[in-house]
Amino acid sequence: MSNYHIKHLEEYYQVYRKSVREPENFWEEVAGEHFLWRKKWNNVLSWDFSKPEIKWFEGAQLNITENCIDRHLTTRADQTAILFEPNDPSEKAEHITYKQLYHRVNKMANVLKSKGVQKGDRVCIYVPMIPELAIAVLACARIGAVHSVVFAGFSSTALATRINDCDCKMVITSDGSYRGAKTIDLKGIVDDALESCPGVETVLVAKRINNEVTMKDGRDEWLEPLLEQASDECPAEIMKAEDPLFILYTSGSTGQPKGMVHTTAGYMVYTAYTFKNVFQYRDGDVYWCTADIGWITGHSYIVYGPLCNGATTVMFEGVPSYPDFGRFWEIVQKHQVNQFYTAPTAIRALAKQGSELVEKYDLSSLKVLGSVGEPINEEAWHWYNDNVGKKNSPIVDTWWQTETGGIMITPIPYVTPTKPTYATLPFIGIQPALMDENAEELKGNQVEGRLCIKFPWPSMARTIWGNHQRYKDTYFSAFENKYFTGDGALRDEVGYYRITGRVDDVIIVSGHNLGTAPIEDAINEHPAVSESAIVGFPHDVKGNALYGYVILKDTGETRNHDNLRKEINQIITEHIGPIAKLDKIQFTQGLPKTRSGKIMRRILRKIAHKDTSNLGDISTLLNPEVVQDIMDNAL
Ligand code: WTA
């Protein structure tokens, strides 16, 4: 079917129009011609954003791993599926073929089953970027268990919250992880977390760094001996289209992280279709996404999307700076990478090192460059385009979210003319809308507003685990009959979109979404702290960094502020993880509040941005006098 692989702009518009005019026919064709179904659907789509309830391909039966692995065995059994590049460049890369992946996933699936994991059970995967991570994800999908991958940089408290929220009965982890020159004791973190997770029955531990770990009798087991004994054939569980495939936590502006639930058929169809088009993947290409599988980018565009297309997908264990800042380029040259997908924060960190390290390597294999996670600033865009792409590889600035499951607004390389800092046009099937302050849709071009989506797409999250009301309140209540993204955007004179950033209290630091509330809660646990407020401020590498305003309790004692700052960051590290540490902490007597007691973050944000020329009307505040004091002592 020609629609599966868009080749020029006219075709894009033609297919886009069809996908909007007849969405059901369109997605039925894509789904019907490119996937393996045990049974086809009775109904392509039913939806009601007021409930909200969204169902795609109802009545269909399938297993996503048969699509990602089994069906490729006849044509590409010996092709590399996963190309594992270790942290240490002197350790050999591992090429896992589709056939080997099939056997390894089936073995893992049998191990899970032997430990009592059944269809519908939740399994927490807290594993670094080693092959076992992808294999564990696929093994869960094979037997219909719902995986909940937790990024292996999160703290024990954050891990425990996520394990308990969805009642995981098993945790898969490793003895530790490599991160550049450092090692991290992951098993120790799991042990700490499990002190408050009574529901976990089994912990399976992969060996990676040969760390000394304590194994709790009756609960913990080494994975390798179990895998050795397990059969390498495990029949795929037949799943319904709307059976949950995984839960992935993302930060909200308030409260606990939200366990976004993605289901099987729609997620598969959309991630596979977007992967093919957004990266213009051709047979034989080597594709590399530098994200961690602990984030949605890794789920959709390291594991499911690429494997569904029979691609070769690189999994990199290390960091861009080890052994030096040339590592990414060394890997591109070594594996002749064709599509390279990374985050603006990484691009900025690399750009800071100058172009020498890029020029040292042959990057001529590159055909497509991708960016994701936050707005890419103009300087970083040009550096990427000029030095990495040599002005020959289009940059796809892909806008999407954990909640959307797949890429939503993006250029299609060699099809859509790019424009720096613009995510450009909606992907096929996506109907964006910009809304004004009065919840009216802004029609026409050259408008700016809140970004919503008007019509369902197959890979949208269906609910928040255990809290459907919160799903409705967060995404479907601000604007009637529309999915609200939480982002602001503008549409230029030709209809290109530029994402301007979050309009809520989520701050994106180095591409990671951080809600202010959980960080403030953590800070407030410090015995000396009475209240706190967090805002973001611009940072040349991280995009945003965190600025905390902290009120100390009046105990009469004087405390050393530098020590307090260290202690506060220590608490944040324990509760959330090092990514949420504050760059600046200002101790203050008060926080500006409205008469109803709400902290005026707008003012704090301006002060942190050193933009105090126009603070707006502060006379209506409960305590306008604190504003001057905060400004005088700003960091
Ligand atoms: C932001 C990551 C501008 C945005 C896939 C969104 C972006 C949030 C872009 C979701 C982009 C992601 N341009 N902003 N290309 N991509 N964002 O859930 O604010 O980790 O709402 O999903 O990142 O982050 P998440």
XYZ file of C-alpha atoms and ligand atoms in Angstrom:
660
model
C 0.000 0.000 0.000
C 1.504 3.308 -1.030
C 0.098 5.080 2.009
C 2.481 3.262 4.303
C 5.557 5.136 3.211
C 5.071 8.807 2.345
C 7.521 9.991 -0.310
C 6.753 13.598 -1.203
C 4.915 16.627 0.110
C 1.959 16.313 -2.196
C 1.487 12.759 -1.059
C 1.689 13.896 2.551
C -1.136 16.377 2.036
C -3.171 13.847 0.118
C -2.777 11.127 2.748
C -3.253 13.641 5.559
C -6.534 14.842 4.085
C -7.746 11.287 3.751
C -6.735 10.484 7.329
C -8.820 13.407 8.558
C -11.802 12.945 6.259
C -12.074 9.202 6.700
C -9.989 8.321 9.747
C -11.515 4.914 10.203
C -10.973 3.835 6.619
C -7.479 5.196 6.728
C -6.374 3.394 9.900
C -8.162 0.242 8.874
C -6.050 0.128 5.725
C -2.796 0.734 7.600
C -3.649 -1.851 10.243
C -4.975 -4.378 7.776
C -2.000 -4.451 5.453
C 1.024 -4.276 7.699
C 0.486 -6.332 10.814
C -0.129 -9.840 11.983
C -3.549 -10.324 13.539
C -4.897 -13.473 15.138
C -8.334 -12.040 14.497
C -9.338 -8.783 12.842
C -11.513 -6.114 14.479
C -15.260 -5.638 14.331
C -15.056 -1.917 14.805
C -12.171 0.417 13.963
C -12.935 3.184 16.438
C -15.397 4.176 19.096
C -14.785 7.235 21.202
C -16.269 9.697 23.599
C -13.967 12.391 24.981
C -16.507 13.351 27.632
C -16.140 10.054 29.515
C -13.375 9.752 28.189
C -13.435 6.380 26.486
C -11.409 5.522 23.411
C -11.302 2.141 21.720
C -9.427 1.217 18.585
C -9.717 -2.044 16.653
C -12.221 -3.558 19.054
C -12.717 -7.253 18.619
C -9.220 -7.756 17.224
C -6.808 -10.283 18.724
C -3.049 -10.217 18.489
C 0.229 -10.355 20.292
C 2.578 -7.438 19.725
C 5.680 -9.647 20.060
C 4.529 -11.782 17.135
C 4.574 -8.531 15.177
C 7.921 -7.428 16.575
C 9.689 -10.771 16.312
C 7.976 -13.936 15.054
C 6.813 -12.635 11.719
C 10.318 -11.507 10.801
C 11.793 -14.971 11.272
C 10.968 -16.092 7.746
C 12.643 -13.117 6.095
C 15.261 -11.755 8.487
C 16.087 -14.350 11.130
C 19.803 -13.609 10.919
C 19.556 -9.850 10.649
C 20.523 -7.858 13.745
C 17.451 -6.778 15.672
C 19.157 -5.187 18.661
C 22.683 -3.854 18.417
C 23.968 -3.420 21.941
C 26.800 -0.938 22.418
C 28.263 -1.205 25.947
C 29.290 1.647 28.214
C 32.960 0.759 27.874
C 34.118 1.224 24.271
C 36.623 -1.594 24.626
C 33.873 -4.099 25.381
C 32.567 -5.743 22.233
C 29.229 -4.640 20.813
C 26.629 -7.407 20.773
C 24.535 -8.136 17.703
C 21.320 -9.885 18.677
C 19.614 -11.295 15.610
C 15.862 -11.661 15.278
C 16.225 -15.397 15.810
C 18.291 -14.914 18.959
C 15.899 -12.278 20.198
C 13.039 -14.696 19.673
C 14.717 -17.336 21.810
C 15.863 -14.929 24.506
C 12.448 -13.318 24.835
C 10.754 -16.707 24.996
C 13.149 -17.934 27.643
C 12.530 -14.843 29.720
C 8.775 -15.231 29.207
C 8.973 -18.801 30.482
C 10.945 -17.670 33.528
C 8.289 -15.083 34.332
C 5.589 -17.700 33.996
C 7.478 -20.145 36.190
C 7.537 -17.460 38.876
C 3.775 -17.169 38.748
C 3.371 -14.117 36.533
C 0.091 -14.293 34.656
C -1.711 -12.292 32.016
C -2.715 -8.915 33.432
C -0.178 -8.974 36.309
C 2.064 -5.935 36.613
C 5.828 -6.384 36.478
C 8.190 -3.580 37.411
C 11.334 -3.416 35.285
C 14.183 -1.443 36.870
C 17.064 -2.373 34.619
C 19.785 -0.251 32.979
C 20.246 -0.050 29.213
C 21.400 -3.632 28.700
C 19.725 -6.180 26.404
C 17.844 -7.730 29.348
C 15.826 -4.520 29.582
C 14.359 -4.824 26.085
C 14.033 -8.574 26.508
C 12.129 -8.207 29.784
C 9.766 -5.693 28.189
C 9.048 -8.031 25.294
C 8.769 -11.071 27.575
C 6.022 -9.341 29.546
C 4.209 -8.517 26.321
C 4.623 -12.112 25.194
C 2.652 -13.460 28.153
C 0.266 -10.526 28.490
C 1.788 -9.155 31.687
C 1.707 -5.376 31.952
C 5.193 -3.917 32.153
C 5.950 -0.849 34.177
C 9.479 0.253 33.359
C 10.984 2.626 35.888
C 14.004 4.605 34.681
C 17.033 3.181 36.486
C 18.108 6.646 37.612
C 15.149 7.078 39.922
C 15.621 6.833 43.676
C 14.313 4.073 45.939
C 11.425 6.236 47.133
C 10.357 7.045 43.579
C 10.677 3.372 42.676
C 8.595 2.262 45.668
C 5.820 4.732 44.827
C 5.621 3.365 41.301
C 5.741 -0.278 42.389
C 2.929 0.237 44.885
C 0.749 2.406 42.690
C 0.122 -0.438 40.251
C 0.683 -3.369 42.650
C 3.614 -5.003 40.902
C 4.201 -8.530 42.127
C 7.611 -8.849 40.549
C 10.624 -6.586 40.066
C 13.280 -7.276 37.460
C 16.582 -5.520 38.095
C 20.349 -5.962 37.840
C 23.227 -6.123 40.287
C 24.177 -2.638 39.164
C 24.768 -0.402 36.212
C 27.595 1.400 34.472
C 27.311 5.105 33.842
C 30.478 6.444 32.312
C 33.265 5.951 34.844
C 30.796 5.308 37.668
C 28.815 2.303 38.778
C 25.446 2.402 40.482
C 24.257 -0.167 42.996
C 20.798 -0.776 41.569
C 20.077 -3.857 43.641
C 20.718 -1.860 46.816
C 18.204 0.734 45.645
C 15.656 -1.998 44.977
C 16.254 -3.488 48.443
C 15.574 -0.109 50.032
C 12.447 0.415 47.949
C 11.046 -3.009 48.743
C 11.031 -2.289 52.466
C 7.831 -0.452 51.717
C 6.461 -2.703 48.959
C 4.798 -5.687 50.639
C 3.179 -6.863 47.394
C 6.409 -7.832 45.655
C 6.916 -11.597 45.741
C 9.866 -12.055 43.422
C 12.947 -10.103 42.404
C 14.925 -11.330 39.409
C 18.465 -10.015 39.187
C 20.520 -9.818 35.994
C 24.280 -9.790 36.385
C 26.027 -6.838 34.816
C 28.747 -5.303 36.990
C 29.556 -8.298 39.225
C 28.764 -6.291 42.276
C 28.399 -7.886 45.688
C 24.705 -7.864 46.431
C 22.556 -9.335 49.156
C 19.961 -11.788 47.938
C 16.921 -12.166 50.122
C 15.968 -15.787 50.588
C 12.694 -16.774 49.014
C 12.385 -13.459 47.189
C 15.509 -12.760 45.116
C 16.949 -14.926 42.373
C 19.679 -14.564 39.784
C 18.207 -14.432 36.332
C 20.913 -16.251 34.373
C 20.525 -19.763 35.835
C 16.766 -19.525 35.412
C 17.155 -18.461 31.791
C 19.563 -21.296 31.113
C 17.050 -23.869 32.253
C 14.034 -22.303 30.556
C 12.673 -23.490 27.228
C 13.251 -21.121 24.328
C 9.741 -21.549 22.982
C 6.833 -19.798 24.635
C 3.528 -19.463 22.825
C 2.336 -15.877 22.625
C -0.670 -15.027 24.742
C -3.527 -13.901 22.546
C -4.443 -10.378 23.600
C -7.458 -8.246 22.913
C -6.879 -4.960 21.108
C -7.623 -2.886 24.187
C -5.802 -5.060 26.732
C -3.198 -2.960 28.557
C 0.313 -3.380 27.206
C 2.174 -1.206 29.666
C 2.064 1.482 32.293
C 4.572 4.307 32.201
C 4.734 6.998 34.860
C 4.989 10.653 34.009
C 5.047 13.731 36.215
C 2.000 15.890 36.607
C 1.853 19.459 37.806
C 0.475 18.238 41.112
C 0.366 15.078 43.148
C 1.850 11.676 42.533
C 3.200 10.607 39.141
C 0.542 9.452 36.722
C 0.648 5.857 35.513
C -0.294 6.296 31.872
C -1.882 3.147 30.495
C -1.212 2.185 26.885
C -3.103 -0.597 25.195
C -2.073 -3.079 22.572
C -3.366 -2.730 19.019
C -3.596 1.022 18.526
C -0.227 1.595 20.158
C 1.380 -0.982 17.886
C -0.132 0.388 14.684
C 0.709 3.995 15.418
C 4.265 3.526 16.691
C 5.135 1.283 13.757
C 3.610 3.618 11.183
C 5.239 6.742 12.632
C 8.616 5.017 12.940
C 8.591 4.052 9.280
C 7.720 7.531 8.086
C 9.372 9.880 10.538
C 12.719 8.172 10.159
C 12.202 7.067 6.551
C 13.527 3.725 7.634
C 14.598 1.402 4.795
C 15.560 -2.235 5.038
C 19.181 -2.599 6.049
C 19.403 0.769 7.787
C 20.897 1.038 11.265
C 18.764 3.217 13.484
C 19.857 4.685 16.803
C 17.770 6.444 19.405
C 19.886 7.578 22.366
C 16.994 7.723 24.841
C 16.648 5.304 27.738
C 13.948 2.635 27.515
C 12.811 3.992 30.884
C 11.107 6.825 28.971
C 8.350 6.709 26.387
C 10.821 7.547 23.618
C 12.624 4.309 24.341
C 9.429 2.265 24.541
C 8.062 3.493 21.226
C 11.215 4.210 19.250
C 13.871 1.826 20.537
C 11.705 -1.217 21.133
C 8.240 -1.438 19.640
C 8.255 0.846 16.566
C 11.609 -0.290 15.150
C 11.145 -4.003 15.862
C 7.666 -3.965 14.360
C 9.307 -2.773 11.151
C 12.054 -5.394 11.268
C 14.660 -2.699 11.857
C 18.099 -2.835 13.419
C 17.868 -0.738 16.569
C 20.894 0.340 18.592
C 20.789 0.227 22.376
C 23.531 2.272 24.022
C 24.370 1.648 27.648
C 26.588 4.653 28.276
C 26.582 8.419 28.351
C 27.562 10.975 25.673
C 30.600 12.161 27.661
C 32.387 8.873 28.266
C 35.220 8.254 27.635
C 34.945 11.664 25.970
C 32.394 13.854 24.217
C 33.137 12.143 20.921
C 31.414 8.918 21.968
C 28.182 9.442 20.025
C 30.095 10.156 16.832
C 32.431 7.237 17.369
C 29.379 4.972 17.614
C 27.766 6.483 14.522
C 30.935 5.767 12.557
C 31.490 2.323 14.025
C 27.977 1.028 13.323
C 27.320 3.162 10.255
C 24.226 4.633 11.824
C 21.680 5.965 9.334
C 19.070 7.554 11.589
C 20.097 9.254 14.803
C 17.494 10.426 17.324
C 18.487 12.395 20.422
C 17.460 15.219 22.766
C 18.210 18.961 22.623
C 19.939 18.810 26.013
C 22.451 16.306 24.610
C 22.944 18.425 21.498
C 23.655 21.506 23.609
C 26.104 19.630 25.830
C 27.944 18.341 22.754
C 27.875 21.694 20.974
C 29.596 23.222 23.983
C 32.602 21.025 23.260
C 33.071 22.583 19.847
C 33.165 20.809 16.504
C 36.564 19.082 16.690
C 35.225 15.896 18.195
C 32.555 15.699 15.524
C 35.017 16.235 12.705
C 37.207 13.403 13.936
C 34.649 10.828 12.815
C 33.071 9.863 9.538
C 29.380 10.632 9.851
C 28.535 10.204 6.183
C 26.195 7.283 6.891
C 23.679 9.642 8.520
C 20.486 10.308 6.589
C 18.063 11.585 9.222
C 18.598 13.449 12.502
C 15.899 13.561 15.140
C 15.200 15.688 18.188
C 12.719 15.095 20.987
C 11.827 15.985 24.532
C 11.763 19.765 24.671
C 11.850 22.710 22.304
C 15.118 22.811 20.392
C 16.588 26.301 20.409
C 17.818 27.887 17.214
C 21.513 27.693 18.071
C 21.377 23.994 18.891
C 19.332 23.309 15.745
C 21.966 24.952 13.552
C 24.854 23.280 15.302
C 23.178 19.903 14.805
C 22.341 20.673 11.194
C 25.753 22.082 10.263
C 28.178 19.926 12.220
C 26.446 16.595 12.508
C 24.220 16.571 9.440
C 26.636 18.641 7.293
C 23.464 20.302 5.996
C 22.616 17.027 4.270
C 20.450 15.247 6.815
C 17.076 16.754 7.559
C 16.302 17.340 11.230
C 13.001 15.948 12.408
C 11.948 17.952 15.439
C 9.352 15.550 16.812
C 6.787 16.807 19.303
C 4.895 14.260 21.382
C 4.324 13.035 24.940
C 4.229 9.969 27.172
C 0.470 10.310 26.919
C 0.382 10.380 23.128
C 2.392 7.157 22.786
C 3.818 8.219 19.430
C 5.095 11.222 17.469
C 2.362 13.804 16.802
C 3.811 16.884 15.128
C 6.930 16.438 13.023
C 8.472 16.948 9.656
C 8.734 13.890 7.450
C 12.353 13.912 6.268
C 12.934 14.602 2.571
C 9.226 15.427 2.392
C 8.477 18.382 4.688
C 10.799 21.393 4.314
C 12.212 21.993 7.802
C 12.348 25.264 9.691
C 14.555 25.720 12.775
C 12.670 25.409 16.084
C 9.478 24.306 14.332
C 8.030 20.832 14.718
C 6.232 21.799 11.477
C 3.164 19.778 10.461
C 0.823 17.349 12.183
C 1.574 13.741 11.439
C -0.962 11.750 9.411
C -4.206 11.374 11.360
C -3.415 14.067 13.941
C -5.796 17.023 14.228
C -4.301 19.784 16.377
C -6.204 22.835 17.570
C -4.957 26.008 19.259
C -7.273 27.416 21.907
C -7.483 30.919 23.290
C -8.075 32.112 26.868
C -11.839 31.806 26.421
C -11.610 28.207 25.288
C -12.400 29.179 21.702
C -10.513 27.528 18.888
C -8.190 29.900 17.042
C -8.779 29.481 13.348
C -6.390 30.391 10.572
C -2.673 30.969 10.692
C -0.376 33.238 12.694
C -2.061 32.434 15.977
C -0.758 31.284 19.337
C -2.601 29.391 22.048
C -2.924 26.181 24.014
C -2.323 23.043 22.068
C -5.139 20.491 21.951
C -5.953 17.512 19.768
C -9.484 17.261 18.427
C -9.759 13.670 17.324
C -8.450 10.389 18.739
C -5.367 8.707 17.343
C -4.555 5.033 17.843
C -1.732 5.281 20.393
C -3.242 7.700 22.878
C -3.143 6.631 26.536
C -6.529 5.269 27.587
C -6.489 6.105 31.282
C -4.338 6.742 34.339
C -3.837 3.520 36.265
C -6.284 3.396 39.144
C -7.565 6.935 38.610
C -9.740 7.477 35.579
C -11.162 10.660 37.077
C -7.690 12.207 37.129
C -7.254 11.244 33.489
C -10.454 13.061 32.662
C -9.637 16.093 34.807
C -6.105 16.469 33.505
C -6.610 15.992 29.799
C -10.278 16.366 28.893
C -11.713 19.012 31.182
C -9.936 22.221 30.199
C -11.478 22.237 26.715
C -14.680 20.486 25.847
C -14.341 17.502 23.588
C -10.590 17.959 23.154
C -7.444 16.378 24.504
C -5.383 19.121 26.185
C -1.637 18.614 25.958
C -0.430 21.056 28.633
C 1.758 22.760 26.004
C 1.494 26.122 24.297
C 2.132 26.444 20.566
C 1.960 28.863 17.690
C 0.996 28.291 14.084
C 2.936 30.372 11.582
C 1.859 31.829 8.268
C 2.144 28.536 6.406
C 0.540 26.410 9.114
C 3.750 25.146 10.729
C 3.616 24.545 14.475
C 6.183 25.700 16.955
C 5.871 24.364 20.488
C 6.501 27.174 22.948
C 6.654 25.076 26.126
C 4.566 23.923 29.061
C 1.728 26.115 30.261
C 1.367 24.232 33.559
C 3.688 23.597 36.494
C 5.659 20.886 34.786
C 9.287 21.870 34.174
C 11.401 20.073 31.606
C 14.969 19.681 32.820
C 17.360 17.980 30.398
C 14.342 16.540 28.654
C 12.884 15.045 31.839
C 9.452 16.155 32.974
C 9.445 17.235 36.583
C 6.359 18.293 38.473
C 6.944 21.059 40.996
C 4.677 19.569 43.671
C 6.593 16.357 44.424
C 9.860 18.300 44.632
C 8.333 20.826 46.991
C 6.913 17.985 49.085
C 10.374 16.461 49.325
C 11.986 19.764 50.363
C 9.320 20.352 52.969
C 10.342 17.130 54.666
C 13.541 18.811 55.787
C 13.043 19.601 59.477
C 14.274 23.172 59.047
C 11.960 24.004 56.121
C 8.518 25.442 56.532
C 7.537 26.115 52.921
C 8.995 26.091 49.427
C 8.252 26.896 45.799
C 10.064 25.702 42.693
C 10.255 27.368 39.313
C 12.344 26.809 36.208
C 14.915 29.188 34.767
C 16.846 29.022 31.489
C 20.012 26.934 31.470
C 22.330 26.677 28.496
C 22.678 22.889 28.550
C 19.698 21.560 30.481
C 17.204 23.862 28.792
C 15.698 24.616 32.172
C 17.176 24.283 35.622
C 15.361 24.443 38.942
C 15.276 27.451 41.240
C 13.900 26.893 44.729
C 12.571 29.542 47.088
C 12.657 28.178 50.603
C 11.244 29.560 53.841
C 13.000 28.269 56.929
C 11.288 27.642 60.227
C 11.894 30.322 62.780
C 13.727 28.396 65.473
C 15.955 31.193 66.677
C 19.026 29.220 65.564
C 21.206 30.359 62.682
C 21.920 27.644 60.191
C 24.689 27.423 57.636
C 22.953 28.030 54.309
C 25.405 26.066 52.197
C 24.941 23.005 54.363
C 21.189 23.406 54.178
C 21.359 23.595 50.408
C 23.297 20.330 50.322
C 20.837 18.666 52.664
C 17.866 19.823 50.645
C 19.368 18.439 47.444
C 20.152 15.225 49.272
C 16.505 14.834 50.264
C 15.414 15.512 46.692
C 17.879 12.903 45.444
C 16.475 10.372 47.881
C 12.840 11.099 47.082
C 12.991 11.593 43.345
C 16.494 11.223 41.968
C 19.500 13.395 41.119
C 17.770 14.789 38.003
C 15.489 16.850 40.250
C 18.259 18.602 42.202
C 17.987 22.392 42.458
C 20.636 24.560 40.814
C 19.774 27.557 42.978
C 18.231 27.758 46.405
C 17.221 31.123 47.778
C 16.208 31.362 51.416
C 13.459 33.876 51.911
C 11.126 35.188 54.592
C 7.980 34.822 52.530
C 6.482 33.767 49.209
C 4.165 36.027 47.213
C 0.618 34.785 47.604
C -2.806 35.639 46.309
C -5.518 36.410 48.802
C -6.759 32.879 48.418
C -3.332 31.643 49.482
C -2.032 30.466 46.110
C 1.677 31.003 45.475
C 2.194 33.430 42.568
C 4.676 31.399 40.607
C 4.523 33.843 37.739
C 6.386 36.404 39.878
C 8.888 33.872 41.179
C 9.514 32.718 37.635
C 10.230 36.257 36.466
C 12.654 36.828 39.306
C 14.436 33.555 38.540
C 14.602 34.592 34.874
C 16.100 37.960 35.978
C 13.259 39.613 34.123
C 11.763 41.920 36.701
C 11.025 44.944 34.532
C 7.367 44.047 34.324
C 6.073 42.019 37.218
C 2.480 43.007 36.552
C 0.134 44.212 39.231
C 1.339 42.968 42.589
C -0.826 45.249 44.702
C -3.573 42.648 44.978
C -1.220 40.169 46.645
C -1.703 39.223 50.243
C 1.911 40.212 50.980
C 3.270 42.494 48.220
C 6.165 43.548 50.444
C 7.956 40.197 50.103
C 8.462 40.711 46.381
C 11.072 43.440 46.788
C 12.863 41.417 49.409
C 13.017 38.375 47.139
C 14.290 40.533 44.269
C 16.991 42.085 46.426
C 18.297 38.683 47.434
C 17.850 36.857 44.137
C 20.638 34.490 43.082
C 7.943 18.488 25.569
C 8.602 12.906 25.411
C 9.024 20.959 22.086
C 6.519 18.996 25.614
C 8.327 12.276 24.053
C 5.728 17.760 25.949
C 8.687 19.001 23.243
C 6.668 17.027 26.882
C 9.108 18.254 22.118
C 6.435 15.544 26.896
C 9.517 18.970 20.949
C 8.550 16.892 23.721
N 9.448 20.314 20.981
N 8.642 20.342 23.211
N 9.969 18.352 19.857
N 9.014 16.948 22.457
N 8.365 18.125 24.207
O 6.156 12.876 28.252
O 6.418 19.960 26.628
O 8.683 12.908 28.403
O 4.496 18.030 26.551
O 7.495 12.738 26.223
O 7.967 17.325 26.382
O 7.480 14.870 27.542
P 7.467 13.289 27.693
